[in-house]
mmCIF file of C-alpha atoms and ligand atoms in Angstrom:
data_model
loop_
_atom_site.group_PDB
_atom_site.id
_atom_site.type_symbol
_atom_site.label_atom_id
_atom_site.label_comp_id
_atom_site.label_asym_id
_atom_site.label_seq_id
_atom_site.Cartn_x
_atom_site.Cartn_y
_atom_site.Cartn_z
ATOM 1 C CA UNK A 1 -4.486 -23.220 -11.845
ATOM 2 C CA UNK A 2 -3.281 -20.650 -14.385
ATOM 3 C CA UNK A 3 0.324 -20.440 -15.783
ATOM 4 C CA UNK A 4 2.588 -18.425 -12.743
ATOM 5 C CA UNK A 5 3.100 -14.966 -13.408
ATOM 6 C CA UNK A 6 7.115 -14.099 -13.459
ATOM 7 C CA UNK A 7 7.202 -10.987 -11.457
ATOM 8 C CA UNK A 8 10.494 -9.385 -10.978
ATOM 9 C CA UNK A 9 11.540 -6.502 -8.332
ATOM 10 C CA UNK A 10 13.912 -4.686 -8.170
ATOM 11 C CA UNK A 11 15.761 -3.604 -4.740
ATOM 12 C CA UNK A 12 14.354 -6.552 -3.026
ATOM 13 C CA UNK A 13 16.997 -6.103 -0.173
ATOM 14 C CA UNK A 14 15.667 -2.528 1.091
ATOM 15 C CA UNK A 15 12.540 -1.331 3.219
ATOM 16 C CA UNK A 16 10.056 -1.851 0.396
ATOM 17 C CA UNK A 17 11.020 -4.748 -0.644
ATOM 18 C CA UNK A 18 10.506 -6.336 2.802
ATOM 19 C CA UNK A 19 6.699 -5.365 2.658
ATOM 20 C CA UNK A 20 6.461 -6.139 -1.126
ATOM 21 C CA UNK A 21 7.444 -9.737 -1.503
ATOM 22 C CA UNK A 22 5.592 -11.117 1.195
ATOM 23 C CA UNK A 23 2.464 -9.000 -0.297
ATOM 24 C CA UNK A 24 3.433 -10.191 -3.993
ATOM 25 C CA UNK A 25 3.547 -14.370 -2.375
ATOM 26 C CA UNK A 26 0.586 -14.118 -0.723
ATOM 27 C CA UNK A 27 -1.761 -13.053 -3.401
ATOM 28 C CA UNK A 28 -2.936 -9.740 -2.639
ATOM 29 C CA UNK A 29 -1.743 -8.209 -6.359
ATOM 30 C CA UNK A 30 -2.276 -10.626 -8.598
ATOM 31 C CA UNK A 31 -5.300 -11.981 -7.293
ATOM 32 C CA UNK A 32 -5.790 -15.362 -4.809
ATOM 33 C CA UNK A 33 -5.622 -17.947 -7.503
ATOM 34 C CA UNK A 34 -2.533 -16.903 -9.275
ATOM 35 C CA UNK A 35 0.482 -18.271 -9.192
ATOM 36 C CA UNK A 36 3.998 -16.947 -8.751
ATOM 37 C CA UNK A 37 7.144 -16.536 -9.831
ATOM 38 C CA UNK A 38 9.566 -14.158 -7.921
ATOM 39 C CA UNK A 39 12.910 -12.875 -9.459
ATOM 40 C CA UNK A 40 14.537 -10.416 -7.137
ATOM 41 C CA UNK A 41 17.308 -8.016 -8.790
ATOM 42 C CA UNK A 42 19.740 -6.381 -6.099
ATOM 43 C CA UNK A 43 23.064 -4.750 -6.091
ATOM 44 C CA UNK A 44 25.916 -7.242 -5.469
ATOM 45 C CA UNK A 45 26.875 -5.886 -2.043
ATOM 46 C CA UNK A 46 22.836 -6.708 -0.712
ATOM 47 C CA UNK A 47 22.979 -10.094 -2.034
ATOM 48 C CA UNK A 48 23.360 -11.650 1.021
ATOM 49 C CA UNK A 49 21.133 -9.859 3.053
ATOM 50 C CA UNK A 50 18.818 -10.459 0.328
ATOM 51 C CA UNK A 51 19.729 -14.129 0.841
ATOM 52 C CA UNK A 52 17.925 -13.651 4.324
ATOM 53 C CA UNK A 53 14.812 -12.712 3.230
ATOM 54 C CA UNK A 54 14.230 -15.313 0.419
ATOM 55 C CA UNK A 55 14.817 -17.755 3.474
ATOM 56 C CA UNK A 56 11.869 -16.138 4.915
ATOM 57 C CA UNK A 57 9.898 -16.066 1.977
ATOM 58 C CA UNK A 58 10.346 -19.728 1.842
ATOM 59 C CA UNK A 59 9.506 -19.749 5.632
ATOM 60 C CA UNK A 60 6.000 -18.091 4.875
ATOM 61 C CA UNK A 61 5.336 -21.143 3.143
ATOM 62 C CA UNK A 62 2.966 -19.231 0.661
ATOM 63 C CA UNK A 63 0.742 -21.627 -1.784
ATOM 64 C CA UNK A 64 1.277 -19.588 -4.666
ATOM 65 C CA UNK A 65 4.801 -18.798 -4.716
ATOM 66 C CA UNK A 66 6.351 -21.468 -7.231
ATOM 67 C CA UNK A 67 9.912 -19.961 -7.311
ATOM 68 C CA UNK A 68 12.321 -17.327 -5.646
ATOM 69 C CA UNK A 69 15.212 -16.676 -7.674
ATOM 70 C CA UNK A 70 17.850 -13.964 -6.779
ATOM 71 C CA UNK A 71 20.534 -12.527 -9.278
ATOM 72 C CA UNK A 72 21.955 -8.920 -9.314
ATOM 73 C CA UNK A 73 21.711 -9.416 -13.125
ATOM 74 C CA UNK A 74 19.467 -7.677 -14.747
ATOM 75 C CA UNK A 75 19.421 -9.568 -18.082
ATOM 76 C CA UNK A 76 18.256 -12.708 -15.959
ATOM 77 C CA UNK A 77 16.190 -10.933 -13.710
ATOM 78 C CA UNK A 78 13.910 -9.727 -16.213
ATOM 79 C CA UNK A 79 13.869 -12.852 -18.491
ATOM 80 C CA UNK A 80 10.289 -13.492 -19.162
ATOM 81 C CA UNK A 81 8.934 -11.312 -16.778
ATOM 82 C CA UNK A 82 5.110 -10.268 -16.902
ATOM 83 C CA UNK A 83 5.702 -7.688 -14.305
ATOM 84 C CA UNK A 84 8.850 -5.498 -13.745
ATOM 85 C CA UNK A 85 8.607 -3.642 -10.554
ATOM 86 C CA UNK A 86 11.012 -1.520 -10.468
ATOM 87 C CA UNK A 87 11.822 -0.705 -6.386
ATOM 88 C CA UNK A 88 15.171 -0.193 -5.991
ATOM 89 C CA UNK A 89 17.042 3.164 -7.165
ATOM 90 C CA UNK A 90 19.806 5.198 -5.633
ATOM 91 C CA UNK A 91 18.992 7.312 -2.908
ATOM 92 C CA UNK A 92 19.908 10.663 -2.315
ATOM 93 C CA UNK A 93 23.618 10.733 -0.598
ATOM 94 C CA UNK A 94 25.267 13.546 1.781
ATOM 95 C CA UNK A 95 26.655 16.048 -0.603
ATOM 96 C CA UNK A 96 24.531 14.448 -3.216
ATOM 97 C CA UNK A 97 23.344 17.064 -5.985
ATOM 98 C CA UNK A 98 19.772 16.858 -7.557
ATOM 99 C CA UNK A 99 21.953 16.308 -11.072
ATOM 100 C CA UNK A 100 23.982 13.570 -9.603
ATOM 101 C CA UNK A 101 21.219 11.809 -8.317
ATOM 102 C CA UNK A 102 19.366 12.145 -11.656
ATOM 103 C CA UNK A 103 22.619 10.970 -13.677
ATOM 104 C CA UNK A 104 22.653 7.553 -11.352
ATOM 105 C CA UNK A 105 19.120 6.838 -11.674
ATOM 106 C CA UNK A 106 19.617 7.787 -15.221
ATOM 107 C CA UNK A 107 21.963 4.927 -15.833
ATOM 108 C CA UNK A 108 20.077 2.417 -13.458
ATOM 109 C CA UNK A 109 17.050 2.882 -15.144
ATOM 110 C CA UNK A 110 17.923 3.053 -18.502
ATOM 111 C CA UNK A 111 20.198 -0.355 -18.086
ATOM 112 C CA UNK A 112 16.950 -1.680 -16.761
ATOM 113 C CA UNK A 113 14.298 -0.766 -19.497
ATOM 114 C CA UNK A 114 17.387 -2.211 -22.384
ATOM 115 C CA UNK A 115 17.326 -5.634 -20.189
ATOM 116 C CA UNK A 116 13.300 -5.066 -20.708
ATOM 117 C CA UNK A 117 13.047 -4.870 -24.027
ATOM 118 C CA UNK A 118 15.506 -7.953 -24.589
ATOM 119 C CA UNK A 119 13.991 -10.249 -22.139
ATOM 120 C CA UNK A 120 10.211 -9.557 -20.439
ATOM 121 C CA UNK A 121 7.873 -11.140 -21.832
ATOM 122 C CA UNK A 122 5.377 -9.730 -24.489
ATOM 123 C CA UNK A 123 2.929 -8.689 -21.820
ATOM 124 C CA UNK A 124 5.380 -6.968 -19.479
ATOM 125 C CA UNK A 125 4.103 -4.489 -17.640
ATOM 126 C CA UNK A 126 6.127 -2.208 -15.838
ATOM 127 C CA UNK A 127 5.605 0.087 -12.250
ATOM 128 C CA UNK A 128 8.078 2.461 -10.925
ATOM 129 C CA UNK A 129 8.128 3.054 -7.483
ATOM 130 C CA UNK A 130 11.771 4.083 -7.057
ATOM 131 C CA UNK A 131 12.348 8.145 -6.843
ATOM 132 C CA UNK A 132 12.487 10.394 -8.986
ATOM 133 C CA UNK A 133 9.504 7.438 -10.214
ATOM 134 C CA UNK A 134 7.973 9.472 -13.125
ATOM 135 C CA UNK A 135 10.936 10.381 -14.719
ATOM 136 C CA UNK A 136 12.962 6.965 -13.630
ATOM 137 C CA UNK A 137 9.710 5.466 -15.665
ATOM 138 C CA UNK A 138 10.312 7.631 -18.934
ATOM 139 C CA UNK A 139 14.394 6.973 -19.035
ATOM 140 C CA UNK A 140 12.887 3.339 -18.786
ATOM 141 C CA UNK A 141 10.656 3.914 -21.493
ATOM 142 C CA UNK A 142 12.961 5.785 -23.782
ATOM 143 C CA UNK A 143 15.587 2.810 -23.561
ATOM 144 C CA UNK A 144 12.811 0.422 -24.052
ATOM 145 C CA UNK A 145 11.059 1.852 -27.698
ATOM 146 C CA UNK A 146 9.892 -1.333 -28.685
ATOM 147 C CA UNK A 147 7.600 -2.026 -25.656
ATOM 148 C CA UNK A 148 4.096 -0.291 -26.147
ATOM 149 C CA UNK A 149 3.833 3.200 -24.617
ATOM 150 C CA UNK A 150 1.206 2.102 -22.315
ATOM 151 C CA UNK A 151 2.825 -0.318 -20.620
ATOM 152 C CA UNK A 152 5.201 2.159 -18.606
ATOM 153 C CA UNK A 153 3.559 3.241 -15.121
ATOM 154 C CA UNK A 154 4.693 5.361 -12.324
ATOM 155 C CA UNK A 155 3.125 5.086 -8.864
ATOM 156 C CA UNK A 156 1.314 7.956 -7.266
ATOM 157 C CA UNK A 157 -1.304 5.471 -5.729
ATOM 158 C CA UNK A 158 0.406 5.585 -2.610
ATOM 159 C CA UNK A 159 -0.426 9.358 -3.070
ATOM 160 C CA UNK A 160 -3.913 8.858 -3.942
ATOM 161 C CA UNK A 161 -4.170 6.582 -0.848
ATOM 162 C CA UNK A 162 -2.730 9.053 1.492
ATOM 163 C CA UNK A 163 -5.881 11.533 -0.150
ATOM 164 C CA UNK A 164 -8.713 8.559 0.520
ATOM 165 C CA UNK A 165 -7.649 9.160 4.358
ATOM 166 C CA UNK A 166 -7.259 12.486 4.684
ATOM 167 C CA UNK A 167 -10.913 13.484 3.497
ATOM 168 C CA UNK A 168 -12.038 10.364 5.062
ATOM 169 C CA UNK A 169 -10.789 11.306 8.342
ATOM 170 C CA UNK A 170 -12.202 14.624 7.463
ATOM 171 C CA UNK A 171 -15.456 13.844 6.821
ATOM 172 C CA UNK A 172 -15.632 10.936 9.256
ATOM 173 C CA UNK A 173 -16.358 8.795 6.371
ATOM 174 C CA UNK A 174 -14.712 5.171 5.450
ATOM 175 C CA UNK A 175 -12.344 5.083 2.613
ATOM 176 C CA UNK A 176 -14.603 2.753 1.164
ATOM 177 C CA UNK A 177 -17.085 5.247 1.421
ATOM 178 C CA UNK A 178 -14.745 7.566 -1.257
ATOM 179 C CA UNK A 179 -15.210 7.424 -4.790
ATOM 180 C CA UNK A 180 -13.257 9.378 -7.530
ATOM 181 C CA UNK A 181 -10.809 10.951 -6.015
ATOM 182 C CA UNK A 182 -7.531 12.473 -8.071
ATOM 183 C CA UNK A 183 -4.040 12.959 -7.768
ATOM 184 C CA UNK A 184 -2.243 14.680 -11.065
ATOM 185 C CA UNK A 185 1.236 16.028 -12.003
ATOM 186 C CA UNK A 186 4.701 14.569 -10.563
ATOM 187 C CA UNK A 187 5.523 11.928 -7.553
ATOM 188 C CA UNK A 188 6.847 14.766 -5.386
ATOM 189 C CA UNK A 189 6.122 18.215 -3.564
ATOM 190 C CA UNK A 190 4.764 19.181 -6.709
ATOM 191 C CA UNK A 191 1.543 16.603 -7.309
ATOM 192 C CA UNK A 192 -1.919 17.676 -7.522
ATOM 193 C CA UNK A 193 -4.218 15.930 -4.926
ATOM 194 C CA UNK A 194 -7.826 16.940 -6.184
ATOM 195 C CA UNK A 195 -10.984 16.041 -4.586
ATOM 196 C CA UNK A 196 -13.280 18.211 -6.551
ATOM 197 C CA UNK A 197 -14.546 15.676 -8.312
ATOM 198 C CA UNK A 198 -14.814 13.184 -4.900
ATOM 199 C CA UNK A 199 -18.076 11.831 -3.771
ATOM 200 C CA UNK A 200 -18.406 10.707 -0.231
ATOM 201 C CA UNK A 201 -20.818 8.489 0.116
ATOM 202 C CA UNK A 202 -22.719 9.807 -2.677
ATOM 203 C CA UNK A 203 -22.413 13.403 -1.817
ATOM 204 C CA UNK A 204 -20.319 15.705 -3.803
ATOM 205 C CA UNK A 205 -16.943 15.732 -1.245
ATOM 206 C CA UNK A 206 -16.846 19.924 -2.031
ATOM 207 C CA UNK A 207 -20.039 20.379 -0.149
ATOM 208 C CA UNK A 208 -18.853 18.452 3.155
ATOM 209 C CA UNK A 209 -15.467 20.787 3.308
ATOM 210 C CA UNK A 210 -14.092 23.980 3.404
ATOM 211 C CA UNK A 211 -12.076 25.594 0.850
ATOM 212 C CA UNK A 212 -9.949 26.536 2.724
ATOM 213 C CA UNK A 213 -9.505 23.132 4.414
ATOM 214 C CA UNK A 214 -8.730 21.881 0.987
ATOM 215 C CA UNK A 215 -6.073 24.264 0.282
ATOM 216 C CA UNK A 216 -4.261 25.042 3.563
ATOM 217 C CA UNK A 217 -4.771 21.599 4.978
ATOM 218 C CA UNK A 218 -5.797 18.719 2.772
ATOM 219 C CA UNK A 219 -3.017 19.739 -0.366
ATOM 220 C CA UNK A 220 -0.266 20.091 1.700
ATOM 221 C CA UNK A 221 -0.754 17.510 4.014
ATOM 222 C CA UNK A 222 -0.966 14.751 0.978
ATOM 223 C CA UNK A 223 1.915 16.503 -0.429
ATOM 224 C CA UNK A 224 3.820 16.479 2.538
ATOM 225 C CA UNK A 225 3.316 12.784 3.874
ATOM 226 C CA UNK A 226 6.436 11.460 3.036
ATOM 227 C CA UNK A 227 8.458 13.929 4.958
ATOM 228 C CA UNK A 228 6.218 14.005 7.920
ATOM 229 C CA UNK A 229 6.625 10.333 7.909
ATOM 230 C CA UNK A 230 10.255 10.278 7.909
ATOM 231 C CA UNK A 231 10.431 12.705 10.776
ATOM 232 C CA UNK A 232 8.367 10.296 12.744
ATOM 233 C CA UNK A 233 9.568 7.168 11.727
ATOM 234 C CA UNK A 234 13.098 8.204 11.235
ATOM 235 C CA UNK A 235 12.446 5.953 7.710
ATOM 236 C CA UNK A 236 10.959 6.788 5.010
ATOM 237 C CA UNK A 237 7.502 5.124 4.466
ATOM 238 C CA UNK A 238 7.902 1.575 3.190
ATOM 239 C CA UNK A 239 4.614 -0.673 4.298
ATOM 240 C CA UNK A 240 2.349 2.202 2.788
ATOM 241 C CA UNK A 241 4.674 2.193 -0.559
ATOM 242 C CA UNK A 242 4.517 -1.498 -0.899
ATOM 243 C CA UNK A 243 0.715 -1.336 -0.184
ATOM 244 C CA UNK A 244 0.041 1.371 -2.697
ATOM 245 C CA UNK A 245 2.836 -0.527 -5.253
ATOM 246 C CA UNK A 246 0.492 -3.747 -4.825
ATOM 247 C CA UNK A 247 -2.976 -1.874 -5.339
ATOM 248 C CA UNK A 248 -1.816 0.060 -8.263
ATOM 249 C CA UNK A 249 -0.930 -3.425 -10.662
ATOM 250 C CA UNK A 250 -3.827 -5.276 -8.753
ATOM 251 C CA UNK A 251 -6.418 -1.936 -9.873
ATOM 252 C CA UNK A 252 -4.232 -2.368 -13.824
ATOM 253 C CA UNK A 253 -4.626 -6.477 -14.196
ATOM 254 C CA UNK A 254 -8.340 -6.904 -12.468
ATOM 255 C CA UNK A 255 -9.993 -3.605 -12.557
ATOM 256 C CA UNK A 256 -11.492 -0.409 -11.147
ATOM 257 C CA UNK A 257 -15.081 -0.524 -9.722
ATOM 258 C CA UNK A 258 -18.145 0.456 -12.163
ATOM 259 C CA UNK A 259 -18.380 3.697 -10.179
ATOM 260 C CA UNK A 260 -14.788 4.347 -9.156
ATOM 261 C CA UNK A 261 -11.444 5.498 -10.599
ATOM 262 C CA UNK A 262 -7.397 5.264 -9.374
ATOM 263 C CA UNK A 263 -4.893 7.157 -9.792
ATOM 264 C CA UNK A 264 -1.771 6.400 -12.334
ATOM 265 C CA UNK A 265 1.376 7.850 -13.538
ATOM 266 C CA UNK A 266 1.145 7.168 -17.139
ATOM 267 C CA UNK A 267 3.071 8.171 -20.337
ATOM 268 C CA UNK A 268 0.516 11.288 -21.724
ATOM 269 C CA UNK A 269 -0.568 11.207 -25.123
ATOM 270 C CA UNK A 270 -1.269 14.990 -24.552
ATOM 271 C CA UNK A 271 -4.476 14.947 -22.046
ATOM 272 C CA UNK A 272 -5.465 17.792 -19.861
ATOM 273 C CA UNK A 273 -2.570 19.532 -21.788
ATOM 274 C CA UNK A 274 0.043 17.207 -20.272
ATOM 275 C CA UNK A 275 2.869 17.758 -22.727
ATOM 276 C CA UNK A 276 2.730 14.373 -25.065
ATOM 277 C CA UNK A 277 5.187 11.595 -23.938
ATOM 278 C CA UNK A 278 5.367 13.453 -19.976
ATOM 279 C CA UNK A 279 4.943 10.403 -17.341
ATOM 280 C CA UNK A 280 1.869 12.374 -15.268
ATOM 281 C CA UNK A 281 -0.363 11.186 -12.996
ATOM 282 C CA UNK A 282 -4.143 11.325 -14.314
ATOM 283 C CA UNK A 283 -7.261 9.488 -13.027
ATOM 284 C CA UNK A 284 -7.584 6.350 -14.754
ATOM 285 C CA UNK A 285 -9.886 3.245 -14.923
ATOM 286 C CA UNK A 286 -8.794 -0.479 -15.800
ATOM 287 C CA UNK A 287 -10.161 -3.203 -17.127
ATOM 288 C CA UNK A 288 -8.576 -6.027 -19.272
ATOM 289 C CA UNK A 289 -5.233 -5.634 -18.106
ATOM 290 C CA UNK A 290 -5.484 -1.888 -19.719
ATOM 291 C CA UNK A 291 -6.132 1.112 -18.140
ATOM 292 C CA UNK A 292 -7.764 4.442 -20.219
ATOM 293 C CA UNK A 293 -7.772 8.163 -18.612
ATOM 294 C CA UNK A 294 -10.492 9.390 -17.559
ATOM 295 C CA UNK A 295 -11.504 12.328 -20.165
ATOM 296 C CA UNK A 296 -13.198 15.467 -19.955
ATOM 297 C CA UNK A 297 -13.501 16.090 -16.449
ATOM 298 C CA UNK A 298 -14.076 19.799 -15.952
ATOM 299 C CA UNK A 299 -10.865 21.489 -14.281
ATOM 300 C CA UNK A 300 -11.076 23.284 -10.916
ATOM 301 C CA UNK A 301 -8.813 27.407 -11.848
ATOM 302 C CA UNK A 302 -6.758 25.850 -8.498
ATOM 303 C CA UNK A 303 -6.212 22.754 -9.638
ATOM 304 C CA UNK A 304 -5.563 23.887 -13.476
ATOM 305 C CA UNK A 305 -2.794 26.259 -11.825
ATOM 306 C CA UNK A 306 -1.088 23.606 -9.681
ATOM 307 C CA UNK A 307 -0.798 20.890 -12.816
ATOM 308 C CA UNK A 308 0.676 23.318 -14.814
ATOM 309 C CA UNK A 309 3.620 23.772 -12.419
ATOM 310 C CA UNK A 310 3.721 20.243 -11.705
ATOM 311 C CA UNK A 311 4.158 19.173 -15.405
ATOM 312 C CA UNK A 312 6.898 22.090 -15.781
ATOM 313 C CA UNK A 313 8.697 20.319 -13.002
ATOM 314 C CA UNK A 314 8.298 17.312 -15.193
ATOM 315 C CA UNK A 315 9.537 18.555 -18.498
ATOM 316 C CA UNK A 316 12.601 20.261 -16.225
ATOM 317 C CA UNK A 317 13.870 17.056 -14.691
ATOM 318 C CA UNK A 318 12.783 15.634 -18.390
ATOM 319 C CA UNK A 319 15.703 18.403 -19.960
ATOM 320 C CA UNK A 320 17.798 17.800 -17.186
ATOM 321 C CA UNK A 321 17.984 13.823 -18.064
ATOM 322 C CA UNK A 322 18.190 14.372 -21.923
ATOM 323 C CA UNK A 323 21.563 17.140 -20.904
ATOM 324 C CA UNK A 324 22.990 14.475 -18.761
ATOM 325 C CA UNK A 325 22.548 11.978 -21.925
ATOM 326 C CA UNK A 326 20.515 9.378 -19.989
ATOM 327 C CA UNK A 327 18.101 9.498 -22.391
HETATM 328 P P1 NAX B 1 15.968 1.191 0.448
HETATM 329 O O1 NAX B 1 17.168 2.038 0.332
HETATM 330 O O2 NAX B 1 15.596 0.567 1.757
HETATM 331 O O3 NAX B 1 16.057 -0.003 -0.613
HETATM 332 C C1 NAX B 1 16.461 0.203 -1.935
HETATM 333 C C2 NAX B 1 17.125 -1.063 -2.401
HETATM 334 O O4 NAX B 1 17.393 -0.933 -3.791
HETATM 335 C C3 NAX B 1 18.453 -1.351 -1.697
HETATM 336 O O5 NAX B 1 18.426 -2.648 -1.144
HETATM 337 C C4 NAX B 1 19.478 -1.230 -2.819
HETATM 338 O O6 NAX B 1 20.545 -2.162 -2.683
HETATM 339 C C5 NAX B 1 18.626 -1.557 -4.030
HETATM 340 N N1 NAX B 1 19.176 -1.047 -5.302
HETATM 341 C C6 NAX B 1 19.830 0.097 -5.522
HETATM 342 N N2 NAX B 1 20.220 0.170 -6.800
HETATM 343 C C7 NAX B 1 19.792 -0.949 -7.396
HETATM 344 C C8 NAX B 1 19.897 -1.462 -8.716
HETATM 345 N N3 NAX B 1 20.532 -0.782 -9.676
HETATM 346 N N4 NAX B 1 19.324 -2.658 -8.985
HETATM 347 C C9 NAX B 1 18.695 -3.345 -8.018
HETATM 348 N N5 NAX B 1 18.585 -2.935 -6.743
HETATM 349 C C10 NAX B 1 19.119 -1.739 -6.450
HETATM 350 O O7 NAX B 1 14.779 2.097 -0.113
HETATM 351 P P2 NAX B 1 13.211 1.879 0.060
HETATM 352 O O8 NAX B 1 12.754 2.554 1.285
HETATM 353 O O9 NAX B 1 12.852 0.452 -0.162
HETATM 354 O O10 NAX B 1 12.677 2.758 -1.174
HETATM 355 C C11 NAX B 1 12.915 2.361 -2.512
HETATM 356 C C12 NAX B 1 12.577 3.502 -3.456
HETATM 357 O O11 NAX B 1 11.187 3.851 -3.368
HETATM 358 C C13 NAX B 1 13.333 4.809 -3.159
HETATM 359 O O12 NAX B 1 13.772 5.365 -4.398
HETATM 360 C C14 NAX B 1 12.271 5.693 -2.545
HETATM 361 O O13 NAX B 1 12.557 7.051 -2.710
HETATM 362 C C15 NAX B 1 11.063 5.265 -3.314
HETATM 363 N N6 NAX B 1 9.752 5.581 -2.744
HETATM 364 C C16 NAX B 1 8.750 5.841 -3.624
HETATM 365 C C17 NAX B 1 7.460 6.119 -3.216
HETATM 366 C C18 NAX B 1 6.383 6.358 -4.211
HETATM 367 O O14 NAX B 1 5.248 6.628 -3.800
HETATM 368 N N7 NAX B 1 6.619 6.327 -5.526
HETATM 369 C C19 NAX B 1 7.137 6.207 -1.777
HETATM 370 C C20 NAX B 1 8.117 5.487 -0.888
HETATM 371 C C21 NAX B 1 9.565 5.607 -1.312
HETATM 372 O O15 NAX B 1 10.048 6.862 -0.839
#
């Protein structure tokens, strides 16, 4: 068997976290042969819950999981770690103001890319899923200069995902069925689900649906998912995060299909006019552990318009980090 991966997460105590381990243990991100080893980083005060839900970890009694360690240090949680998942953040509170919660995740996350830099190991890879994720990832990133660029990730899969089965239960097609589709721009109200480039079972995904179906329905709706789960659920969505969390490093370490693409948030080296050093969501294939953008794809006057407000929302909460001195 290969050498066990050390994969740390972060806010192992919360909603996501509960999905995410057991995913992580089993084998469904880092493939079925793979050993691993978890390191869970929580606040003090969720410790002990936390302490309930190694003792159900051990209780899976997964083949691959090695280890469970717990700490609410981040220095040892990310020693030698080949994948930082970074869950946990500080949620919005009553009263809260957009540029207090910025200036908590500001310190959180920057804390967390300086215990990077000093401890991961050489091929750390790193996925935000905490909110504000892009931006958490870039105050990582800027704390962390020594790490390659291109090993900072946001997640918008979960937003991508939430696109698959929207056109497929559109189109009465399989999400298997889907190739290519796109989501751009920010984790938020803001992103840029795109299917103008989608092909549903071969056939261009434009010709099988209206305009304005794309517009009034299909944009929004993706957008939108998170709230209308929360009004549902009465909790925010936390087995489709931990899904999309695990299919988004599974897609970067073993690859995208021959014919097929994913969705990233990844630090922009100036693509599609995405300011350089921006963490944006582009379409992206993997392979080797790396993933490259997909280039030259011709842009939809819609979808053009749409990106362009999404990135300015990205530079703003970008200003509004480096004013608060986060970053
Ligand atoms: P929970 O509030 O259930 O859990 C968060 C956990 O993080 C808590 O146990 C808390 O103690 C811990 N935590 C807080 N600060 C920490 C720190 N400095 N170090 C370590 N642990 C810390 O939230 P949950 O529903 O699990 O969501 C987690 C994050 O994912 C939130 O920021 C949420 O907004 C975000 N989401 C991101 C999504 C995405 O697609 N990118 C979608 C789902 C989710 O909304």
């Amino acid at each position: 068997a290969p050498r066990p991966a050390t994969v740390t997460v972060t806010g192992g105590a919360g909603q996501i976290g509960y999905q995410l381990l057991f995913r992580i243990a089993a084998g469904d991100m880092l493939g079925s042969d793979q050993p691993v080893r978890l390191r869970i980083l929580e606040t003090e005060q969720a410790l002990p819950a936390l302490e309930g839900v190694v003792m159900e970890l051990h209780d899976a009694a997964f083949p691959l999981l090695t280890s469970v360690e717990t700490t609410a240090d981040a220095a040892v949680a990310f020693e030698g770690a080949d994948h930082a998942l970074l869950v946990g953040a500080r949620p919005r509170g009553k009263g809260m103001e957009r540029g207090d919660l910025l200036a908590a995740n500001g310190a959180i996350f920057a804390a967390q890319g300086r215990a990077i830099q000093e401890r991961a190991s050489a091929g750390i890879r790193i996925t935000v899923t905490g909110n504000p994720a892009n931006t958490n990832a870039l105050i990582a990133a800027a704390a962390a200069p020594d790490i390659p660029r291109e090993r900072f990730s946001a997640l918008t899969r979960l937003d991508h995902n939430r696109a698959l089965a929207q056109l497929a239960a559109k189109t009465g097609a399989a999400v298997g069925d889907i190739r290519r589709m796109i989501v751009w721009g920010n984790h938020s109200a803001t992103q840029v689900p795109d299917l103008t480039h989608a092909v549903v079972n071969g056939r261009p995904a434009i010709e099988l649906v209206e305009r304005e179906w794309v517009t009034g329905t299909f944009v929004p709706t993706v957008a939108n998912r998170g709230a209308a789960i929360i009004e549902a659920r009465g909790a925010s969505s936390a087995a489709s995060a931990a899904s999309a969390t695990i299919d988004h490093v599974r897609s970067w370490m073993l690859g995208t299909p021959a014919d097929d693409w994913t969705s990233m948030s990844v630090v922009s080296r100036g693509e599609y006019g995405v300011p350089e050093g921006l963490v944006s969501s582009f379409p992206v294939t993997c392979a080797g552990g790396a993933w490259s953008i997909v280039e030259g794809l011709a842009m939809d006057a819609d979808v053009r318009a749409q990106l362009d407000a999404s990135v300015a929302e990205l530079a703003a909460e970008r200003d509004a980090v480096r004013a608060l001195g986060s970053m």
